[in-house]
């Protein structure tokens, strides 16, 4: 793999760059922000691999830093209309 793109919502979710990773792209919070920037990166860089990293959904500190495969996603975004 030559071209790895790493995205995270916030800088606070990732602290080091190791191995072949040259840059981390920060999308901002939310699916729309993530989808927009990730699409731009796909078109601009044509990556071999995209890693989406972060702490979303982490319920226990002991799980921080672990890598998980996703089997199921639960839609639980807040309704922002009243804001």
C-alpha positions as MATLAB code, in Angstrom:
seq = 'XXXXXXXXXXXXXXXXXXXXXXXXXXXXXXXXXXXXXXXXXXXXXXXXXXXXXXXXXXXXXXXXXXXXXXXXXXXXXXXXXXX';
ca = [
       0.000    0.000    0.000;
       1.440    3.287   -1.044;
      -1.169    5.954   -0.460;
      -2.806    5.883    2.969;
      -5.222    8.648    3.957;
      -6.032    9.049    7.647;
      -9.031   11.114    8.723;
     -10.241   12.071   12.193;
     -12.917   14.479   13.336;
     -10.723   16.439   15.754;
      -7.012   16.855   16.382;
      -7.553   15.750   19.980;
      -8.567   12.276   18.748;
      -5.132   11.401   17.405;
      -1.762   12.281   18.847;
       1.099   10.753   16.810;
       2.013   10.072   13.221;
       3.838    6.776   12.728;
       4.947    4.622    9.819;
       3.977    5.596    6.294;
       1.370    8.130    7.423;
       2.440   11.590    6.274;
      -0.560   13.671    7.271;
      -3.816   13.388    9.164;
      -6.843   15.195    7.762;
      -9.312   16.637   10.263;
     -12.903   16.680    9.066;
     -14.701   18.415   11.893;
     -17.552   16.806   13.799;
     -20.423   15.097   12.003;
     -21.158   12.753    9.145;
     -21.643   15.527    6.606;
     -18.241   17.071    7.345;
     -16.604   13.658    7.274;
     -18.280   12.617    4.018;
     -17.456   15.925    2.310;
     -13.745   15.909    3.113;
     -13.349   12.167    2.547;
     -14.934   12.494   -0.895;
     -12.598   15.383   -1.734;
      -9.611   13.309   -0.601;
     -10.687   10.302   -2.662;
     -10.981   12.440   -5.789;
      -7.725   14.325   -5.158;
      -5.447   11.541   -3.909;
      -7.022    8.246   -5.040;
      -5.889    6.456   -1.862;
      -5.224    2.744   -1.545;
      -6.582    2.811    2.015;
      -8.605    5.237    4.129;
      -8.429    4.985    7.919;
     -11.105    6.797    9.898;
      -9.852    7.138   13.447;
     -11.290    8.667   16.576;
     -13.033    8.155   19.858;
     -16.692    8.270   18.814;
     -18.710    5.754   20.744;
     -15.915    4.834   23.136;
     -17.604    4.022   26.431;
     -14.606    2.934   28.507;
     -11.130    4.469   28.828;
      -9.568    0.999   28.717;
     -10.722    0.731   25.070;
      -8.910    3.885   23.928;
      -6.101    3.072   21.518;
      -7.603   -0.255   20.457;
      -8.556   -1.109   16.872;
     -11.999   -2.515   16.163;
     -13.730   -3.894   13.095;
     -17.242   -2.512   12.716;
     -20.036   -5.070   12.387;
     -23.055   -2.904   13.154;
     -23.827    0.796   13.182;
     -26.599    2.409   15.197;
     -27.862    5.769   13.964;
     -28.008    8.008   17.005;
     -27.257   11.565   15.906;
     -29.089   14.247   17.770;
     -31.847   16.243   16.126;
     -30.356   19.723   15.751;
     -33.458   21.458   14.371;
     -34.407   23.085   17.712;
     -30.920   24.630   17.927;
];
